[in-house]
Each structure stands twice: as structure tokens, then as C-alpha cells.
Short mmCIF file of C-alpha atoms and ligand atoms in Angstrom, two decimals:
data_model
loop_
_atom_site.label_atom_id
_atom_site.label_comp_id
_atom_site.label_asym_id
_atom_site.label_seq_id
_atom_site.Cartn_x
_atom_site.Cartn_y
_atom_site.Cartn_z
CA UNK A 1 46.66 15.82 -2.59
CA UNK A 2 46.37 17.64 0.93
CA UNK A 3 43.19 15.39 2.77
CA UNK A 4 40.94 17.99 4.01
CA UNK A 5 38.78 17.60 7.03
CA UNK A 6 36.08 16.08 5.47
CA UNK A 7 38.05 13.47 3.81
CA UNK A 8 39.80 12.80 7.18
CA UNK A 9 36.39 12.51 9.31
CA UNK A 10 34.61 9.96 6.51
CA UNK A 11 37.58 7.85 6.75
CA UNK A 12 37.24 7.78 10.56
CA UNK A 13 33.79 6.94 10.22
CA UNK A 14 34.27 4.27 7.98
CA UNK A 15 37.33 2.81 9.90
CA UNK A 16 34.65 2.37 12.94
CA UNK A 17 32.75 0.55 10.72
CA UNK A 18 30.00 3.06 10.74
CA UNK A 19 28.47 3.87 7.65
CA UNK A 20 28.53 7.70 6.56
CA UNK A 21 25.24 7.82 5.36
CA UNK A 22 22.91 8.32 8.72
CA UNK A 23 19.50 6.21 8.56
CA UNK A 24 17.19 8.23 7.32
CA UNK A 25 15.53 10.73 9.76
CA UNK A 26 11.76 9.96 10.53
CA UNK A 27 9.96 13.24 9.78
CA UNK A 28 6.50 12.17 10.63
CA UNK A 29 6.51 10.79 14.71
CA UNK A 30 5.07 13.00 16.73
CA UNK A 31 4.45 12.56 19.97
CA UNK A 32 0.74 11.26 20.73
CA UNK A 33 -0.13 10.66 17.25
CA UNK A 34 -2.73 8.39 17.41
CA UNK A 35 -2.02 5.25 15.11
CA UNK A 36 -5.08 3.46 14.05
CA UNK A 37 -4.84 -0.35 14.79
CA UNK A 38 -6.83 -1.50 11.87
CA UNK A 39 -5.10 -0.52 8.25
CA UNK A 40 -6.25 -0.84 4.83
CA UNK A 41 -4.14 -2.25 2.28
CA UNK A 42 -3.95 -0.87 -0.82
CA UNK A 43 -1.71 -2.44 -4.21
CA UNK A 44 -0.02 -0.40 -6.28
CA UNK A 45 1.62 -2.21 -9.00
CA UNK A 46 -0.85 -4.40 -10.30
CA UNK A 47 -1.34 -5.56 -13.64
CA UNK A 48 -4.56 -5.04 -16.25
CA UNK A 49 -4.59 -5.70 -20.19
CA UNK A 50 -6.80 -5.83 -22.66
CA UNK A 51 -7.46 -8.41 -25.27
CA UNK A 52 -7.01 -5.96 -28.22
CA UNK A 53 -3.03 -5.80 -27.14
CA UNK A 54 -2.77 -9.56 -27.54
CA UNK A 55 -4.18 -9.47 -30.43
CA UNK A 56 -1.68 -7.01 -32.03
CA UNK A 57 0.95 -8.56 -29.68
CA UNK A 58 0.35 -12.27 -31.33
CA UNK A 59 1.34 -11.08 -35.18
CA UNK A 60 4.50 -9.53 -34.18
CA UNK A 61 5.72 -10.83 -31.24
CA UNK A 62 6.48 -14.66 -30.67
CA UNK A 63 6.62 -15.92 -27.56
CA UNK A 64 6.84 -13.61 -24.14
CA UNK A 65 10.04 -12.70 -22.34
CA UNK A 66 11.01 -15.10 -20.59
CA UNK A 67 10.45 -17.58 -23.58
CA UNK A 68 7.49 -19.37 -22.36
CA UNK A 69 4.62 -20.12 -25.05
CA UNK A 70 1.78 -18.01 -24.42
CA UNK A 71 -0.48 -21.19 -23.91
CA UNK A 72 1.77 -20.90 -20.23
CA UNK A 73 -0.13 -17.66 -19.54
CA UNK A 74 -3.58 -18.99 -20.10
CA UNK A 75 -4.29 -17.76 -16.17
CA UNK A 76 -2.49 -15.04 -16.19
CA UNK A 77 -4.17 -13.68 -19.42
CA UNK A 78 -7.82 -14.86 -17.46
CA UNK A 79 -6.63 -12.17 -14.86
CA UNK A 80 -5.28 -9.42 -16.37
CA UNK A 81 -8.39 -9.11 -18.82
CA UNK A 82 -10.57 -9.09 -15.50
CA UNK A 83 -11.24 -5.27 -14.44
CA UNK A 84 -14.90 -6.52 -12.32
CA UNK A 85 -15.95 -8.67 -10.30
CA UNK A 86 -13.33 -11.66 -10.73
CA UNK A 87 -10.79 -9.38 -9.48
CA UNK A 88 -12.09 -7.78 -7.04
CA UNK A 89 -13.06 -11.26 -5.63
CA UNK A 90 -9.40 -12.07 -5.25
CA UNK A 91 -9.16 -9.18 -3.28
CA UNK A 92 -11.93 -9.50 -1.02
CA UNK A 93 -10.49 -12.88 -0.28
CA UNK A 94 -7.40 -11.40 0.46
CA UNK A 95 -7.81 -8.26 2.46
CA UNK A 96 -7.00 -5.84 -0.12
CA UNK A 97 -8.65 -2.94 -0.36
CA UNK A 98 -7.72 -0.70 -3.35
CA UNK A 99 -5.46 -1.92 -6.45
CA UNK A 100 -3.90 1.01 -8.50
CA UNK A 101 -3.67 -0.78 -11.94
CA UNK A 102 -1.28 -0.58 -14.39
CA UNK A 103 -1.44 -2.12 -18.19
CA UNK A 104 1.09 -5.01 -18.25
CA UNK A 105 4.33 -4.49 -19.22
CA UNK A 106 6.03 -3.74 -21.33
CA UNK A 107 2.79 -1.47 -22.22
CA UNK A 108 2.40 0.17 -26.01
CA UNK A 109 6.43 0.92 -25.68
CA UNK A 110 6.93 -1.89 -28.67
CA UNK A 111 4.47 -1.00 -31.07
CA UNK A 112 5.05 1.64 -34.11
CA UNK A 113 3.99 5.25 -32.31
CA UNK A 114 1.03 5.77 -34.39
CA UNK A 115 -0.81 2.44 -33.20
CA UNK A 116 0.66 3.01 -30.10
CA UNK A 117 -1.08 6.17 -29.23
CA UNK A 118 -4.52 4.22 -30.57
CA UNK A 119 -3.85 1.80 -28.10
CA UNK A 120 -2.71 4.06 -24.70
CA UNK A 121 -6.06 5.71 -25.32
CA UNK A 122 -8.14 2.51 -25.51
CA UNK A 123 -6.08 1.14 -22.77
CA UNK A 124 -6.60 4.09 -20.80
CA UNK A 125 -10.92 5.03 -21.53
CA UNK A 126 -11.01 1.16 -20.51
CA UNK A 127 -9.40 1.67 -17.01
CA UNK A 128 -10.87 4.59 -16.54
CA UNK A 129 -14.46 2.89 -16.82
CA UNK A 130 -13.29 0.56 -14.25
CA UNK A 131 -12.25 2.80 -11.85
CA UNK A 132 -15.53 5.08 -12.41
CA UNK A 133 -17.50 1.87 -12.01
CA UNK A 134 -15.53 0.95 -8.98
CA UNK A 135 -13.86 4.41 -7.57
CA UNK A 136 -13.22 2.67 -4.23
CA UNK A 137 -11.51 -0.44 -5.23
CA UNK A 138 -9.59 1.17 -8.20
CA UNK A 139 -7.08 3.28 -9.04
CA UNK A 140 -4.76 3.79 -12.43
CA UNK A 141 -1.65 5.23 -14.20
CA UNK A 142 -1.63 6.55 -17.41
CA UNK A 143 -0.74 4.24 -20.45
CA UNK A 144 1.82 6.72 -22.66
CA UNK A 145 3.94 5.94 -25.62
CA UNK A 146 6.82 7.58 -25.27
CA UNK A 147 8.04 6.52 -28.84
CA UNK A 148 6.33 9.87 -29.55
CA UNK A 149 7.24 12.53 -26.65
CA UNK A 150 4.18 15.01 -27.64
CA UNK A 151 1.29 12.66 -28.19
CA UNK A 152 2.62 10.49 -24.58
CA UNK A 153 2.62 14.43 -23.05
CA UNK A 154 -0.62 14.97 -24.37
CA UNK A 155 -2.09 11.49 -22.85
CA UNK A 156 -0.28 12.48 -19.31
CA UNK A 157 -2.19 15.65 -19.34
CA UNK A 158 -5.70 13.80 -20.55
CA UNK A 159 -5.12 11.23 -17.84
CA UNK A 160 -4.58 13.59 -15.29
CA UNK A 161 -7.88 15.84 -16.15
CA UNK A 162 -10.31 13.86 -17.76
CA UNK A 163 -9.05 10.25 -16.55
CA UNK A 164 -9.20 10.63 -12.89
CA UNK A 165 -5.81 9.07 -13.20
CA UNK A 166 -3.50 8.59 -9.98
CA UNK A 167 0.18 8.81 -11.85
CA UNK A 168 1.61 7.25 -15.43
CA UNK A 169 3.44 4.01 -15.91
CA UNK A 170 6.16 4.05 -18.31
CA UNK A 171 8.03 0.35 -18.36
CA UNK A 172 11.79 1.29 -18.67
CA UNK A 173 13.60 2.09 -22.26
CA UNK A 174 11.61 2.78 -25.41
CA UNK A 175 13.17 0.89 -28.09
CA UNK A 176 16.44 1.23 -26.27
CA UNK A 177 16.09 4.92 -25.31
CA UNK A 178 16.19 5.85 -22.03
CA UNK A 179 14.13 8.57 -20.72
CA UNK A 180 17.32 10.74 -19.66
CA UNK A 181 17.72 11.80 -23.52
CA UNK A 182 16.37 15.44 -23.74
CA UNK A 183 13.95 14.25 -26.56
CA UNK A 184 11.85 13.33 -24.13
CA UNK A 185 11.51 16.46 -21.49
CA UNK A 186 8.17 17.25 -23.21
CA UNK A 187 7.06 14.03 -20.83
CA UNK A 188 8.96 15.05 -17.28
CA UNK A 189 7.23 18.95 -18.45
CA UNK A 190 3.69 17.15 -18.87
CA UNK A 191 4.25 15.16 -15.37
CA UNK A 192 5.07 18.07 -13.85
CA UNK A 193 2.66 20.16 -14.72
CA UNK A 194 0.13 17.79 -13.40
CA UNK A 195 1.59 16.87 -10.44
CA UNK A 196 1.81 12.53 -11.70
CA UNK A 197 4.02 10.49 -10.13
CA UNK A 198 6.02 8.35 -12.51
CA UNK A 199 6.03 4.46 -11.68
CA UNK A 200 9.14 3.15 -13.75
CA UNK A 201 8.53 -0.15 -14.55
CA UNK A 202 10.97 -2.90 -15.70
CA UNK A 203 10.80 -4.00 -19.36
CA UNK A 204 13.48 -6.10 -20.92
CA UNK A 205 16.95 -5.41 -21.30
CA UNK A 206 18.27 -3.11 -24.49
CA UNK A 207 19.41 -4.50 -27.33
CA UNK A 208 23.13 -3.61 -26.16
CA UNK A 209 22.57 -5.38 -23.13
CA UNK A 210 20.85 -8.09 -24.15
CA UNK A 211 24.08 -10.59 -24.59
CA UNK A 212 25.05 -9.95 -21.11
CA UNK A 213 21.92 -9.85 -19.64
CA UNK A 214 19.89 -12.81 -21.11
CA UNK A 215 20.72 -15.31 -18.27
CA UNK A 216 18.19 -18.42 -18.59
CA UNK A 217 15.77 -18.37 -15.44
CA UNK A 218 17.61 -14.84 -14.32
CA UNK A 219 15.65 -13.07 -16.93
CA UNK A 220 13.10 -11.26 -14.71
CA UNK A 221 14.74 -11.90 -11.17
CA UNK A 222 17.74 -10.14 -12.06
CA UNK A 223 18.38 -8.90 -15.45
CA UNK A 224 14.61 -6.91 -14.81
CA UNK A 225 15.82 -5.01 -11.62
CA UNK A 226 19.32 -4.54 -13.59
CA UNK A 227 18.19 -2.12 -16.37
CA UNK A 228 15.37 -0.39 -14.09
CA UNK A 229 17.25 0.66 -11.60
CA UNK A 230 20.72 1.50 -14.43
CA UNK A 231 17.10 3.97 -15.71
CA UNK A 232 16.98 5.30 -12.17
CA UNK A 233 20.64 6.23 -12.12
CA UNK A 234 20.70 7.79 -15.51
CA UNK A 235 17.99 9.84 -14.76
CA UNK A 236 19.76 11.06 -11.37
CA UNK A 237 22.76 11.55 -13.11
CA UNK A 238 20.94 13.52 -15.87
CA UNK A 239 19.92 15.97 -13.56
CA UNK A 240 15.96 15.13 -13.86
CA UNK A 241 15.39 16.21 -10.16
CA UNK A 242 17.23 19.24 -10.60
CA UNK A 243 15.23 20.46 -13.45
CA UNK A 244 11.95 18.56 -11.65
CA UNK A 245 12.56 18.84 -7.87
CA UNK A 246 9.24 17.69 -6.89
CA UNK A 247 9.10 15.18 -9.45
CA UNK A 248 7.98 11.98 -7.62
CA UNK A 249 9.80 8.30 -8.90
CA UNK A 250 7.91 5.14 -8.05
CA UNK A 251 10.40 2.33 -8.32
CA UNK A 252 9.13 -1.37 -7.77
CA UNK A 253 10.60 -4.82 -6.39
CA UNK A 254 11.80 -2.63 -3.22
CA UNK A 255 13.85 -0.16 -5.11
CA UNK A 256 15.67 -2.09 -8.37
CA UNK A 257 18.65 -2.41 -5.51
CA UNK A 258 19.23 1.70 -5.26
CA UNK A 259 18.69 1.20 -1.53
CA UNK A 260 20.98 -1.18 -1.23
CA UNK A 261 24.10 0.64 -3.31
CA UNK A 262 23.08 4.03 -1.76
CA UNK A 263 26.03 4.56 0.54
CA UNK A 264 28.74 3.46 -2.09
CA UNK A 265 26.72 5.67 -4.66
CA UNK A 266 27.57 8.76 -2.63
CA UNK A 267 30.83 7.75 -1.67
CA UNK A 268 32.35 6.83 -5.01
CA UNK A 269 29.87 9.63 -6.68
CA UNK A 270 32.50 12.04 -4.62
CA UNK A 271 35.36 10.20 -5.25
CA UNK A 272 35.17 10.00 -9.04
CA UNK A 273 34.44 13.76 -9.55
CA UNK A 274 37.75 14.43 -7.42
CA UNK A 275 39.82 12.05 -8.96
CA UNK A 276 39.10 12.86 -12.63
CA UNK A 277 39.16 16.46 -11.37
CA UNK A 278 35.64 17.98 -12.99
CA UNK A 279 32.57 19.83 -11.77
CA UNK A 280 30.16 17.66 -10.17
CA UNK A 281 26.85 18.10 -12.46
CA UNK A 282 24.47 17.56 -9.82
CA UNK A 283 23.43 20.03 -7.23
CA UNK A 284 23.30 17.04 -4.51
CA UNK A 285 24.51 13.92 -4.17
CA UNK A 286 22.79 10.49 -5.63
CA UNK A 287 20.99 10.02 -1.84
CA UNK A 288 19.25 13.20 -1.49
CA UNK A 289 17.66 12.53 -4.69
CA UNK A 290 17.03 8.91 -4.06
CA UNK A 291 15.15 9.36 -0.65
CA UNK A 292 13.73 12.78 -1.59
CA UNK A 293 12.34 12.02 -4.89
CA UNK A 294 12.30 8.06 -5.30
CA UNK A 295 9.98 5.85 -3.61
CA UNK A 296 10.12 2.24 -3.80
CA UNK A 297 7.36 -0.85 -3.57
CA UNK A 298 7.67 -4.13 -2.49
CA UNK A 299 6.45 -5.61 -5.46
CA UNK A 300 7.12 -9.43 -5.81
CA UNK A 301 9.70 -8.64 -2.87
CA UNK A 302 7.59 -10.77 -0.04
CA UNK A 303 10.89 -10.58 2.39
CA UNK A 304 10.71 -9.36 5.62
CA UNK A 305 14.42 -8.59 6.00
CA UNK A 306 14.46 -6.15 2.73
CA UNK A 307 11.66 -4.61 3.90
CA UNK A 308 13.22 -3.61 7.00
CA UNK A 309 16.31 -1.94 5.42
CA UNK A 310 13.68 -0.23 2.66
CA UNK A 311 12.15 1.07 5.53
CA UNK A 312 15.60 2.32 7.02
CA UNK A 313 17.19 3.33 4.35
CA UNK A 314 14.71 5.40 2.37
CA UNK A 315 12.42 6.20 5.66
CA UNK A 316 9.29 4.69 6.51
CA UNK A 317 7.53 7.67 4.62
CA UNK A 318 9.15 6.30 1.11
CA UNK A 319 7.97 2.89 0.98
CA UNK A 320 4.52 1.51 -0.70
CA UNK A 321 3.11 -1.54 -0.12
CA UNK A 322 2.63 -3.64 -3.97
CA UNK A 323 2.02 -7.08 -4.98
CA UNK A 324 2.48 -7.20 -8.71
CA UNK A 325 -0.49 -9.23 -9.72
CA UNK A 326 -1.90 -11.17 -11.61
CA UNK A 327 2.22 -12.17 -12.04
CA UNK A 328 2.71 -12.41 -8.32
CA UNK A 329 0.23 -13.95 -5.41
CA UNK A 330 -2.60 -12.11 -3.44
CA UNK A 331 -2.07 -14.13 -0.48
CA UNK A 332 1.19 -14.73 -0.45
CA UNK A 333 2.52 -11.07 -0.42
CA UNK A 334 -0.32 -10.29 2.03
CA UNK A 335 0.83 -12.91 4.35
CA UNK A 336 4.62 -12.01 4.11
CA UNK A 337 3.66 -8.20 4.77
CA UNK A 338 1.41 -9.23 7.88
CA UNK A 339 4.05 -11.52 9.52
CA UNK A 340 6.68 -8.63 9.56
CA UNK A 341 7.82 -7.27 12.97
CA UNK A 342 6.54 -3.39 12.25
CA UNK A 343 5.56 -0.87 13.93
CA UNK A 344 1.78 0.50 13.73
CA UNK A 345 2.69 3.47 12.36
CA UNK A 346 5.08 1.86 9.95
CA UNK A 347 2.67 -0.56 8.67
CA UNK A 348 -0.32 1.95 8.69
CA UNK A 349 2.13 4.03 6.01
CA UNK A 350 3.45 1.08 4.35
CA UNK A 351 -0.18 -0.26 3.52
CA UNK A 352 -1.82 2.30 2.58
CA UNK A 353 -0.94 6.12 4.00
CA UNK A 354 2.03 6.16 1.81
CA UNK A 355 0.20 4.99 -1.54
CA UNK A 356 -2.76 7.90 -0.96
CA UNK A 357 -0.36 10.62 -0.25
CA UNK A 358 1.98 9.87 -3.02
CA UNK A 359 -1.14 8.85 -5.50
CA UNK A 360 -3.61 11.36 -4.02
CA UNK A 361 -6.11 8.57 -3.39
CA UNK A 362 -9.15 8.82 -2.07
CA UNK A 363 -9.16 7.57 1.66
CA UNK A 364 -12.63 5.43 1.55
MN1 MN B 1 5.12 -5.59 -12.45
#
């Protein structure tokens, strides 16, 4: 094989050590802007239940993920259940100004699609009572099942009109499906239509990956991140955001490691189509559509130096400020997010200009 010009010139690159994939450009510095010192903070992967779900939950299913007896969760279960004046407490005490709530994981995506579209609408008419009750302290997603494309279409499309809803939550694979099988379009088609971001969540591994992936105390620290972000690459590789090009993907816990692969993504994406000598499917290449249409949180991901190559890698315009509770700590992340070395503007986005552009919030 003849190396053409290209080839030649990456190698180069490489060989200097640089890599070929240019830190993303800053679109939004102009000079002048005025940067407001003072910056609200605003949550956007926080966790709400109700006590109907644990009540279905507690006849079928055991013990939780990570194998701890529910009696473990007592707290947890206090928190989630709390859509007043408990919660918003905690975040008073904290400095935070705005939580957009999602139902905790891994949603109605386990329950038989009949009593799962009962429960996304309960689910959903009880955070939207919240969020009328409290419109400047709350926001939601959508609760869908997607065991049943049309009705979890239909429920995108209520949320979005009637809900006051901010985006739709979907936690990973549905009973080992991922969303990149063309069964369910009718749910990218009902997203796009009404212009809802979709926050993919981590849920357990599948059932094929369970063997490898069931690593005692590794379980939601690694084997989590490992099948939401393998969901973010199959949907790239499905060509999603060629048939959606303004679909919007919230990823948490900084990114389920895309930003950290997304040089050798391009670079072996290339390499693989040459080699094996097909038509690349894709119109671009993995990056454009992971810093065009992904956008990652720094959900239980309190580490400044992450942060900082989130904020490089994907631009500063890409990355929302989260804190995962009640499963993670107010303060803590809070701290961790003040004691990084940013920039105004960067932390002014980060906090909260990000989360109201992406989630169309309101600004008060
Ligand atoms: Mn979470």
C-alpha cells in the first residue's frame, strides 16, 4: 500500500509526540465578554423515587446491585423519596441552586412494559408536581420504558408538552437491548421532534457481560462506566447522529471514559476501515460526533485533574456540572468543583450556563 500524504503527515505528528486530534476550539470567548463573578450552580443528575417502585421492586427483585441488603439504603431511600423541603434543605446548605431530577436507576427498564408504562407516568405526574411547586429549584427528565418503543415515544412527547420536562433519562440497555437496534427509532423520532436531550444513564451490565463484568467492589466504579459508554459507541457507530444531527447525548461520571479514548477512537476508527478494506458507515469520524453531539457531567467524578481534560477535550461549552445525589455528597462535589483552578468563564458554563442551554432552563 502506497502511504498517501495524509498517512505520512499523522505519522509525523505522532512521531513528535503531538497528538492529531487538536484541543477542542473554544467557540464562545469573545473579546470583552463580561463574565459574572458570582455563578449559580445547578445539578443535573440527581436522583428521585417513589415509594410505589420499591414496593414493586421488593417482590421481584432481591437485593440491589451491588449486593447490599436494602436495610443498607435506609438513607438513601429517606432521600430519594424527598421531592420538598428536606431536599431542598441539603441544597440550601450547600450552595446549589437548581437540581434537574432524575428517577433512580435503573428506572421502569426492569419491569414487564405494561406496568412499566403505569409507573413512568406516576413517576413522571409526581415530578412534575414538584417542579410546578418548586419551578426554581427543580427541573426533570422524562421517565420512559423503552421495553415498549411507542408508549416510551408517547411519554417523551407528554413530558415535553404537558410535563414541563427539561430532557428524558433512559438508564443504558433494556433487558439487554441497546438502543442502537432500529426497534427503537420511534424513541430518537419522539426526542427529536421535541427537541429532549437524552441523559444515558448507567444500569448494570447485560446478561452477556455479566461474567466478565461482575468484579466485587468494581461493580459501579467500573463495570457502570464500561457498558454506558460501550452504549455511547454503539450508538455512534449506528449512525444515530447521522440520522439525528442535532440530537443532544448527556453522558455522566465525566464522559463513561469517551474523552479519554477519543484520539485512539479516530485513529484506529480510520485504520480498521482501511485495513479490512470497506466503506466507512459514518459520515464523520467518532470525535465530531462525540464533541458535537455528546456532553458529559461530572457526576460522582469530584477530580480536579479529569475535569480539566473534560474541559479540553470536549470544550468548555460540553461539560455540565452534576453530583449524583442522594448516591453521591452535596458538599463534597461542591467543594471539589470550587477548589479547581478555572477560569470565570469556564466555571460560569460548567455550573450552570451549560446545564440551561442544553436543558432550556429557566435562568432564575
Ligand atoms: Mn446516577
Amino acid at each position: 500500500m502506497t502511504m498517501n500524504r495524509r498517512v505520512l503527515m499523522k505519522m509525523a505528528v505522532l512521531a513528535a509526540g503531538a497528538s492529531a486530534l487538536p484541543a477542542r476550539a473554544q467557540t464562545n470567548s469573545r473579546p470583552g465578554q463580561t463574565v459574572p463573578k458570582s455563578y449559580r450552580r445547578i445539578a443535573v443528575e440527581e436522583s428521585f423515587s417513589v415509594p410505589e417502585y420499591f414496593e414493586w421492586r421488593s417482590k421481584y427483585v432481591p437485593t440491589t446491585t451491588i449486593g447490599a441488603p436494602a436495610s443498607a439504603f435506609k438513607d438513601i431511600y429517606a432521600r430519594l423519596f424527598d421531592l420538598g423541603s428536606g431536599r431542598i434543605a441539603e441544597m440550601d446548605a450547600n450552595g446549589i441552586a437548581m437540581q434537574v431530577l432524575s428517577m433512580n436507576a435503573p428506572g421502569v427498564q426492569a419491569m414487564p412494559p405494561a406496568d412499566a408504562a403505569v409507573m413512568a407516568r406516576l413517576v413522571n405526574d409526581r415530578l412534575a408536581a414538584a417542579i410546578a411547586a418548586h419551578p426554581t429549584r427543580f427541573a426533570g427528565l422524562t421517565t420512559v420504558g423503552p421495553q415498549d418503543p411507542q408508549t416510551a415515544a408517547k411519554e417523551i412527547e407528554r413530558g415535553a408538552q404537558k410535563l414541563n420536562m427539561s430532557g428524558v433519562l433512559i438508564n443504558s440497555h433494556t433487558n439487554n437491548e441497546f438502543l442502537d437496534d432500529p426497534k427503537f427509532l420511534p424513541i430518537f423520532e419522539a426526542l427529536a421532534a421535541n427537541d429532549m436531550p437524552l441523559y444515558l444513564h448507567p444500569n448494570g451490565p447485560t446478561a452477556a457481560m455479566e461474567d466478565t463484568l461482575k468484579i466485587p467492589g468494581f461493580t459501579v466504579g467500573w463495570s457502570y462506566g464500561v457498558d454506558a459508554g460501550t452504549h455511547a459507541v454503539r450508538l455512534i457507530a449506528a449512525g444515530i447522529f447521522d440520522r439525528f444531527p442535532t440530537l443532544k447525548l448527556v453522558l455522566g461520571h465525566m464522559g463513561e471514559a469517551l474523552p479519554f479514548w477519543i484520539s485512539r477512537m479516530d485513529n484506529r476508527f480510520e485504520w480498521e476501515y482501511r485495513m479490512t478494506g470497506k466503506s466507512r458507515p459514518l459520515k464523520r469520524l467518532p470525535s465530531d460526533y462525540i464533541r458535537d453531539n455528546i456532553y458529559v457531567t461530572t457526576s460522582g467524578m469530584n477530580y480536579g485533574p479529569q475535569t480539566r481534560m473534560a474541559l479540553d477535550v470536549m470544550g468548555r461549552e460540553h461539560v455540565l456540572f452534576a453530583i449524583d445525589y442522594p448516591y453521591e455528597d452535596n458538599r463534597e462535589a461542591v467543594a471539589a468543583i470550587d477548589a479547581m483552578p478555572l477560569s470565570d468563564l469556564e466555571r460560569s458554563l460548567l455550573c450552570h450556563g451549560n446545564s440551561e442551554r442544553v436543558f432550556k432552563l429557566r435562568k432564575t
